[in-house]
Amino acid sequence: MRHFRGFCAFIRKELGLEGSEEDMQDICTGTDRYCMYKTGPVLSINHGMGIPSISIMLHELIKLLYYAKCYDVTIIRIGTSGGIGIEPGSIVITDTAVDSFFKPQFEQIILDTVVTQNTELDKELAEELLKCSKEVPDFPTLIGHTMCTYDFYEGQGRLDGALCSFSNEKKLDYLQRAYKTGIRNIEMESSVFAAMCGLCGLKAAVVCVTLLNRLECDQINLPREVLLEYQQHPQKLISIFIKKRLGRYNPK
């Protein structure tokens, strides 16, 4: 939670807005599902982990935007992920979210019917974000597929959970096949995010930093200060994007 408030304070500072972190008020205070802060024209929401959590938040956010009569809205999810075949600290801008079978789709059960939704994200927005990344040359950024799973352990090919039903060889074969299809990272929210934003006509992007290369290990073994630095990479990129959109970007 403190890290999320830090992001909001960072955006406030980057936009040159008055006030301090202590002045920020959680719009959703009194609830346990998520936190929401408004910093100038930027609405920041801290959702929980996994598809169900972000799905609930998106339903309520999209209704809020509708009743507030917002228009020309851009939604960007930032976060952490596991990389595949790329260096830790790299940023992946998602072009398409894929499922565990490497298919560009999100399957949802509605009543007793399996409904399949498209999971492509806005290509122009992805390219705009990639262009913004050139302003911050100290970390690599790329566009690639993101695999979205329902599980953190076996569902992502991890060997270190309470249960494991496969060998290291099978894990590596699966992740290498994923890499060959263009998948560059794994997380747990992008598919429903892409599907819902697409259905509602919202321009959307997913920007995640990788904390490890899953072809090499399952556990994050970097010092805490390095991890904190990596988590700031998407924030810096998004701040440049926002300032450029608002006409407030002054490169140093």
Short mmCIF file of N, CA and C in Angstrom, two decimals, residues 2-134:
data_model
loop_
_atom_site.label_atom_id
_atom_site.label_comp_id
_atom_site.label_asym_id
_atom_site.label_seq_id
_atom_site.Cartn_x
_atom_site.Cartn_y
_atom_site.Cartn_z
N ARG A 2 1.91 1.25 0.79
CA ARG A 2 2.81 2.40 0.84
C ARG A 2 3.45 2.63 -0.53
N HIS A 3 3.80 1.53 -1.20
CA HIS A 3 4.41 1.64 -2.53
C HIS A 3 3.44 2.30 -3.50
N PHE A 4 2.14 1.95 -3.40
CA PHE A 4 1.14 2.53 -4.29
C PHE A 4 0.98 4.02 -4.02
N ARG A 5 0.92 4.41 -2.77
CA ARG A 5 0.83 5.83 -2.44
C ARG A 5 2.06 6.57 -2.96
N GLY A 6 3.21 5.88 -2.91
CA GLY A 6 4.43 6.48 -3.44
C GLY A 6 4.33 6.77 -4.92
N PHE A 7 3.66 5.88 -5.67
CA PHE A 7 3.46 6.10 -7.10
C PHE A 7 2.59 7.34 -7.33
N CYS A 8 1.52 7.46 -6.57
CA CYS A 8 0.64 8.62 -6.70
C CYS A 8 1.38 9.92 -6.38
N ALA A 9 2.22 9.87 -5.33
CA ALA A 9 3.02 11.05 -4.98
C ALA A 9 4.02 11.37 -6.08
N PHE A 10 4.57 10.32 -6.71
CA PHE A 10 5.52 10.51 -7.81
C PHE A 10 4.84 11.21 -8.98
N ILE A 11 3.64 10.77 -9.34
CA ILE A 11 2.91 11.39 -10.44
C ILE A 11 2.56 12.84 -10.11
N ARG A 12 2.17 13.08 -8.85
CA ARG A 12 1.87 14.45 -8.43
C ARG A 12 3.08 15.36 -8.64
N LYS A 13 4.24 14.86 -8.23
CA LYS A 13 5.47 15.65 -8.37
C LYS A 13 5.83 15.85 -9.83
N GLU A 14 5.71 14.79 -10.64
CA GLU A 14 6.06 14.88 -12.05
C GLU A 14 5.18 15.87 -12.79
N LEU A 15 3.92 16.00 -12.38
CA LEU A 15 3.00 16.93 -13.04
C LEU A 15 3.05 18.33 -12.43
N GLY A 16 3.87 18.48 -11.38
CA GLY A 16 4.02 19.79 -10.77
C GLY A 16 2.78 20.26 -10.03
N LEU A 17 2.03 19.32 -9.44
CA LEU A 17 0.82 19.66 -8.71
C LEU A 17 1.14 20.00 -7.26
N GLU A 18 0.32 20.82 -6.67
CA GLU A 18 0.53 21.22 -5.28
C GLU A 18 0.13 20.11 -4.32
N GLY A 19 0.61 20.22 -3.10
CA GLY A 19 0.26 19.24 -2.08
C GLY A 19 1.37 18.23 -1.86
N SER A 20 1.14 17.33 -0.90
CA SER A 20 2.12 16.31 -0.56
C SER A 20 1.43 14.96 -0.47
N GLU A 21 2.23 13.93 -0.24
CA GLU A 21 1.68 12.58 -0.13
C GLU A 21 0.68 12.48 1.01
N GLU A 22 0.92 13.21 2.10
CA GLU A 22 0.04 13.17 3.25
C GLU A 22 -1.33 13.76 2.94
N ASP A 23 -1.41 14.63 1.91
CA ASP A 23 -2.68 15.26 1.56
C ASP A 23 -3.58 14.36 0.73
N MET A 24 -3.03 13.29 0.17
CA MET A 24 -3.80 12.44 -0.72
C MET A 24 -4.83 11.62 0.06
N GLN A 25 -6.05 11.56 -0.48
CA GLN A 25 -7.13 10.84 0.17
C GLN A 25 -7.57 9.66 -0.70
N ASP A 26 -7.76 8.52 -0.08
CA ASP A 26 -8.25 7.33 -0.77
C ASP A 26 -9.74 7.51 -1.03
N ILE A 27 -10.12 7.60 -2.32
CA ILE A 27 -11.52 7.79 -2.68
C ILE A 27 -12.37 6.61 -2.22
N CYS A 28 -11.77 5.43 -2.18
CA CYS A 28 -12.50 4.21 -1.81
C CYS A 28 -12.26 3.81 -0.36
N THR A 29 -11.91 4.75 0.48
CA THR A 29 -11.65 4.42 1.88
C THR A 29 -12.90 3.80 2.52
N GLY A 30 -12.68 2.82 3.38
CA GLY A 30 -13.79 2.12 4.00
C GLY A 30 -14.13 0.82 3.32
N THR A 31 -13.53 0.57 2.15
CA THR A 31 -13.73 -0.72 1.46
C THR A 31 -12.41 -1.49 1.51
N ASP A 32 -12.50 -2.79 1.25
CA ASP A 32 -11.31 -3.64 1.30
C ASP A 32 -10.85 -4.11 -0.07
N ARG A 33 -11.61 -3.81 -1.11
CA ARG A 33 -11.30 -4.39 -2.42
C ARG A 33 -10.11 -3.71 -3.10
N TYR A 34 -10.08 -2.39 -3.06
CA TYR A 34 -8.97 -1.67 -3.69
C TYR A 34 -8.93 -0.23 -3.21
N CYS A 35 -7.85 0.46 -3.58
CA CYS A 35 -7.68 1.87 -3.24
C CYS A 35 -7.71 2.69 -4.52
N MET A 36 -8.14 3.94 -4.41
CA MET A 36 -8.22 4.80 -5.58
C MET A 36 -7.83 6.22 -5.19
N TYR A 37 -6.94 6.80 -5.99
CA TYR A 37 -6.52 8.18 -5.76
C TYR A 37 -6.63 8.96 -7.06
N LYS A 38 -7.06 10.21 -6.96
CA LYS A 38 -7.10 11.10 -8.12
C LYS A 38 -6.01 12.14 -7.96
N THR A 39 -5.09 12.15 -8.92
CA THR A 39 -3.97 13.09 -8.91
C THR A 39 -4.05 13.93 -10.17
N GLY A 40 -4.65 15.11 -10.06
CA GLY A 40 -4.88 15.91 -11.26
C GLY A 40 -5.79 15.13 -12.21
N PRO A 41 -5.37 14.96 -13.46
CA PRO A 41 -6.20 14.22 -14.43
C PRO A 41 -5.95 12.71 -14.40
N VAL A 42 -5.12 12.25 -13.46
CA VAL A 42 -4.74 10.84 -13.41
C VAL A 42 -5.48 10.14 -12.27
N LEU A 43 -6.21 9.08 -12.63
CA LEU A 43 -6.89 8.25 -11.64
C LEU A 43 -6.06 6.98 -11.46
N SER A 44 -5.61 6.71 -10.24
CA SER A 44 -4.76 5.56 -9.96
C SER A 44 -5.50 4.59 -9.04
N ILE A 45 -5.48 3.32 -9.42
CA ILE A 45 -6.20 2.30 -8.64
C ILE A 45 -5.26 1.14 -8.36
N ASN A 46 -5.28 0.69 -7.12
CA ASN A 46 -4.47 -0.45 -6.71
C ASN A 46 -5.39 -1.68 -6.60
N HIS A 47 -5.37 -2.53 -7.63
CA HIS A 47 -6.22 -3.73 -7.62
C HIS A 47 -5.44 -4.90 -7.01
N GLY A 48 -6.13 -5.95 -6.66
CA GLY A 48 -5.48 -7.12 -6.10
C GLY A 48 -4.89 -8.01 -7.17
N MET A 49 -4.52 -9.22 -6.77
CA MET A 49 -3.85 -10.14 -7.69
C MET A 49 -4.85 -11.08 -8.36
N GLY A 50 -4.70 -11.24 -9.67
CA GLY A 50 -5.48 -12.23 -10.39
C GLY A 50 -6.66 -11.67 -11.16
N ILE A 51 -7.17 -12.50 -12.08
CA ILE A 51 -8.26 -12.12 -12.97
C ILE A 51 -9.53 -11.72 -12.21
N PRO A 52 -10.01 -12.49 -11.23
CA PRO A 52 -11.24 -12.08 -10.54
C PRO A 52 -11.12 -10.70 -9.89
N SER A 53 -9.98 -10.42 -9.28
CA SER A 53 -9.79 -9.14 -8.59
C SER A 53 -9.86 -7.97 -9.55
N ILE A 54 -9.09 -8.03 -10.63
CA ILE A 54 -9.07 -6.89 -11.55
C ILE A 54 -10.38 -6.80 -12.33
N SER A 55 -11.06 -7.92 -12.54
CA SER A 55 -12.34 -7.91 -13.24
C SER A 55 -13.38 -7.13 -12.44
N ILE A 56 -13.45 -7.37 -11.15
CA ILE A 56 -14.39 -6.64 -10.29
C ILE A 56 -14.09 -5.14 -10.34
N MET A 57 -12.81 -4.81 -10.21
CA MET A 57 -12.42 -3.40 -10.23
C MET A 57 -12.79 -2.75 -11.56
N LEU A 58 -12.55 -3.44 -12.69
CA LEU A 58 -12.84 -2.85 -14.00
C LEU A 58 -14.33 -2.61 -14.20
N HIS A 59 -15.16 -3.55 -13.76
CA HIS A 59 -16.60 -3.33 -13.87
C HIS A 59 -17.00 -2.05 -13.15
N GLU A 60 -16.50 -1.87 -11.95
CA GLU A 60 -16.89 -0.71 -11.15
C GLU A 60 -16.24 0.58 -11.66
N LEU A 61 -15.01 0.47 -12.16
CA LEU A 61 -14.34 1.64 -12.74
C LEU A 61 -15.04 2.10 -14.01
N ILE A 62 -15.37 1.17 -14.89
CA ILE A 62 -16.00 1.53 -16.16
C ILE A 62 -17.37 2.16 -15.93
N LYS A 63 -18.12 1.65 -14.95
CA LYS A 63 -19.39 2.29 -14.61
C LYS A 63 -19.15 3.71 -14.07
N LEU A 64 -18.12 3.87 -13.25
CA LEU A 64 -17.78 5.19 -12.72
C LEU A 64 -17.46 6.16 -13.84
N LEU A 65 -16.65 5.72 -14.80
CA LEU A 65 -16.29 6.58 -15.92
C LEU A 65 -17.52 6.97 -16.74
N TYR A 66 -18.43 6.03 -16.88
CA TYR A 66 -19.65 6.30 -17.64
C TYR A 66 -20.49 7.36 -16.95
N TYR A 67 -20.74 7.19 -15.66
CA TYR A 67 -21.59 8.13 -14.95
C TYR A 67 -20.90 9.49 -14.77
N ALA A 68 -19.58 9.49 -14.77
CA ALA A 68 -18.84 10.75 -14.68
C ALA A 68 -18.72 11.44 -16.04
N LYS A 69 -19.25 10.78 -17.10
CA LYS A 69 -19.25 11.31 -18.46
C LYS A 69 -17.83 11.60 -18.96
N CYS A 70 -16.90 10.69 -18.60
CA CYS A 70 -15.52 10.82 -19.08
C CYS A 70 -15.46 10.35 -20.54
N TYR A 71 -14.56 10.93 -21.29
CA TYR A 71 -14.38 10.54 -22.69
C TYR A 71 -12.91 10.56 -23.05
N ASP A 72 -12.59 9.91 -24.16
CA ASP A 72 -11.20 9.81 -24.62
C ASP A 72 -10.30 9.31 -23.50
N VAL A 73 -10.73 8.23 -22.84
CA VAL A 73 -10.00 7.68 -21.69
C VAL A 73 -8.95 6.69 -22.15
N THR A 74 -7.78 6.77 -21.55
CA THR A 74 -6.71 5.79 -21.77
C THR A 74 -6.44 5.09 -20.45
N ILE A 75 -6.47 3.75 -20.48
CA ILE A 75 -6.22 2.97 -19.26
C ILE A 75 -4.93 2.16 -19.44
N ILE A 76 -4.03 2.28 -18.49
CA ILE A 76 -2.76 1.56 -18.55
C ILE A 76 -2.56 0.79 -17.25
N ARG A 77 -2.37 -0.51 -17.39
CA ARG A 77 -2.04 -1.32 -16.21
C ARG A 77 -0.52 -1.42 -16.11
N ILE A 78 0.04 -1.09 -14.96
CA ILE A 78 1.47 -1.27 -14.75
C ILE A 78 1.66 -2.26 -13.60
N GLY A 79 2.78 -2.96 -13.62
CA GLY A 79 3.03 -3.92 -12.56
C GLY A 79 4.31 -4.70 -12.80
N THR A 80 4.41 -5.81 -12.10
CA THR A 80 5.58 -6.68 -12.22
C THR A 80 5.18 -7.98 -12.90
N SER A 81 6.17 -8.71 -13.37
CA SER A 81 5.90 -9.96 -14.07
C SER A 81 7.16 -10.81 -14.09
N GLY A 82 7.00 -12.05 -14.53
CA GLY A 82 8.13 -12.92 -14.77
C GLY A 82 8.50 -12.88 -16.24
N GLY A 83 9.75 -12.65 -16.55
CA GLY A 83 10.17 -12.58 -17.94
C GLY A 83 10.49 -13.96 -18.52
N ILE A 84 10.43 -14.06 -19.82
CA ILE A 84 10.83 -15.28 -20.51
C ILE A 84 11.88 -14.92 -21.56
N GLY A 85 13.12 -15.31 -21.30
CA GLY A 85 14.19 -15.07 -22.27
C GLY A 85 14.67 -13.64 -22.35
N ILE A 86 14.34 -12.81 -21.37
CA ILE A 86 14.82 -11.43 -21.36
C ILE A 86 15.39 -11.11 -19.98
N GLU A 87 16.20 -10.07 -19.91
CA GLU A 87 16.90 -9.73 -18.68
C GLU A 87 15.95 -9.14 -17.64
N PRO A 88 16.14 -9.46 -16.36
CA PRO A 88 15.37 -8.80 -15.31
C PRO A 88 15.53 -7.28 -15.38
N GLY A 89 14.46 -6.56 -15.12
CA GLY A 89 14.49 -5.11 -15.23
C GLY A 89 13.97 -4.61 -16.55
N SER A 90 13.76 -5.53 -17.50
CA SER A 90 13.22 -5.14 -18.80
C SER A 90 11.73 -4.83 -18.69
N ILE A 91 11.26 -3.91 -19.51
CA ILE A 91 9.84 -3.58 -19.56
C ILE A 91 9.23 -4.24 -20.79
N VAL A 92 8.10 -4.90 -20.59
CA VAL A 92 7.36 -5.49 -21.70
C VAL A 92 6.06 -4.70 -21.87
N ILE A 93 5.88 -4.14 -23.06
CA ILE A 93 4.62 -3.50 -23.44
C ILE A 93 3.82 -4.55 -24.21
N THR A 94 2.68 -4.94 -23.71
CA THR A 94 1.93 -6.04 -24.28
C THR A 94 1.21 -5.63 -25.56
N ASP A 95 1.40 -6.41 -26.61
CA ASP A 95 0.58 -6.19 -27.81
C ASP A 95 -0.66 -7.08 -27.79
N THR A 96 -0.49 -8.31 -27.28
CA THR A 96 -1.60 -9.25 -27.17
C THR A 96 -1.43 -10.09 -25.92
N ALA A 97 -2.50 -10.26 -25.18
CA ALA A 97 -2.48 -11.17 -24.04
C ALA A 97 -2.92 -12.55 -24.53
N VAL A 98 -2.19 -13.58 -24.10
CA VAL A 98 -2.52 -14.94 -24.53
C VAL A 98 -2.78 -15.80 -23.30
N ASP A 99 -3.49 -16.92 -23.53
CA ASP A 99 -3.76 -17.83 -22.42
C ASP A 99 -2.66 -18.87 -22.30
N SER A 100 -2.88 -19.87 -21.46
CA SER A 100 -1.85 -20.88 -21.20
C SER A 100 -1.62 -21.81 -22.38
N PHE A 101 -2.49 -21.75 -23.39
CA PHE A 101 -2.30 -22.52 -24.62
C PHE A 101 -1.71 -21.65 -25.72
N PHE A 102 -1.29 -20.44 -25.35
CA PHE A 102 -0.68 -19.46 -26.25
C PHE A 102 -1.69 -18.88 -27.24
N LYS A 103 -2.97 -18.96 -26.92
CA LYS A 103 -4.01 -18.44 -27.80
C LYS A 103 -4.40 -17.02 -27.38
N PRO A 104 -4.60 -16.12 -28.35
CA PRO A 104 -4.94 -14.73 -28.03
C PRO A 104 -6.42 -14.59 -27.69
N GLN A 105 -6.80 -15.08 -26.52
CA GLN A 105 -8.20 -15.06 -26.15
C GLN A 105 -8.37 -15.11 -24.64
N PHE A 106 -9.56 -14.67 -24.21
CA PHE A 106 -9.96 -14.79 -22.82
C PHE A 106 -11.28 -15.55 -22.77
N GLU A 107 -11.29 -16.67 -22.08
CA GLU A 107 -12.50 -17.46 -21.96
C GLU A 107 -13.18 -17.17 -20.63
N GLN A 108 -14.47 -16.84 -20.71
CA GLN A 108 -15.24 -16.54 -19.51
C GLN A 108 -16.53 -17.34 -19.54
N ILE A 109 -16.90 -17.90 -18.41
CA ILE A 109 -18.17 -18.63 -18.31
C ILE A 109 -19.25 -17.64 -17.88
N ILE A 110 -20.22 -17.41 -18.76
CA ILE A 110 -21.35 -16.54 -18.47
C ILE A 110 -22.61 -17.41 -18.45
N LEU A 111 -23.25 -17.50 -17.30
CA LEU A 111 -24.32 -18.47 -17.08
C LEU A 111 -23.75 -19.86 -17.34
N ASP A 112 -24.27 -20.57 -18.33
CA ASP A 112 -23.71 -21.90 -18.61
C ASP A 112 -23.07 -21.95 -19.99
N THR A 113 -22.54 -20.79 -20.43
CA THR A 113 -21.93 -20.69 -21.75
C THR A 113 -20.50 -20.18 -21.64
N VAL A 114 -19.59 -20.81 -22.37
CA VAL A 114 -18.21 -20.33 -22.43
C VAL A 114 -18.12 -19.27 -23.53
N VAL A 115 -17.81 -18.06 -23.14
CA VAL A 115 -17.71 -16.94 -24.07
C VAL A 115 -16.25 -16.60 -24.28
N THR A 116 -15.82 -16.49 -25.53
CA THR A 116 -14.43 -16.19 -25.86
C THR A 116 -14.31 -14.75 -26.35
N GLN A 117 -13.40 -14.00 -25.73
CA GLN A 117 -13.20 -12.59 -26.07
C GLN A 117 -11.80 -12.37 -26.65
N ASN A 118 -11.71 -11.37 -27.52
CA ASN A 118 -10.43 -10.97 -28.11
C ASN A 118 -9.56 -10.27 -27.08
N THR A 119 -8.24 -10.47 -27.15
CA THR A 119 -7.34 -9.89 -26.15
C THR A 119 -6.22 -9.04 -26.77
N GLU A 120 -6.46 -8.52 -27.97
CA GLU A 120 -5.48 -7.62 -28.56
C GLU A 120 -5.61 -6.24 -27.93
N LEU A 121 -4.47 -5.61 -27.72
CA LEU A 121 -4.45 -4.27 -27.14
C LEU A 121 -4.15 -3.23 -28.22
N ASP A 122 -4.36 -1.98 -27.91
CA ASP A 122 -4.22 -0.89 -28.88
C ASP A 122 -2.78 -0.79 -29.39
N LYS A 123 -2.59 -1.06 -30.66
CA LYS A 123 -1.24 -1.08 -31.24
C LYS A 123 -0.61 0.31 -31.29
N GLU A 124 -1.41 1.33 -31.62
CA GLU A 124 -0.88 2.69 -31.67
C GLU A 124 -0.42 3.15 -30.30
N LEU A 125 -1.18 2.81 -29.28
CA LEU A 125 -0.80 3.17 -27.91
C LEU A 125 0.49 2.46 -27.50
N ALA A 126 0.61 1.18 -27.87
CA ALA A 126 1.83 0.43 -27.55
C ALA A 126 3.05 1.08 -28.21
N GLU A 127 2.90 1.48 -29.46
CA GLU A 127 4.02 2.11 -30.18
C GLU A 127 4.35 3.47 -29.57
N GLU A 128 3.34 4.19 -29.13
CA GLU A 128 3.56 5.50 -28.49
C GLU A 128 4.34 5.32 -27.19
N LEU A 129 3.98 4.29 -26.44
CA LEU A 129 4.70 4.02 -25.19
C LEU A 129 6.14 3.59 -25.46
N LEU A 130 6.33 2.77 -26.50
CA LEU A 130 7.68 2.35 -26.86
C LEU A 130 8.53 3.56 -27.24
N LYS A 131 7.94 4.49 -27.96
CA LYS A 131 8.65 5.71 -28.34
C LYS A 131 9.02 6.52 -27.10
N CYS A 132 8.12 6.58 -26.12
CA CYS A 132 8.40 7.30 -24.87
C CYS A 132 9.57 6.66 -24.12
N SER A 133 9.71 5.33 -24.25
CA SER A 133 10.77 4.63 -23.53
C SER A 133 12.16 5.05 -24.00
N LYS A 134 12.26 5.59 -25.20
CA LYS A 134 13.55 6.03 -25.73
C LYS A 134 14.10 7.21 -24.93
#
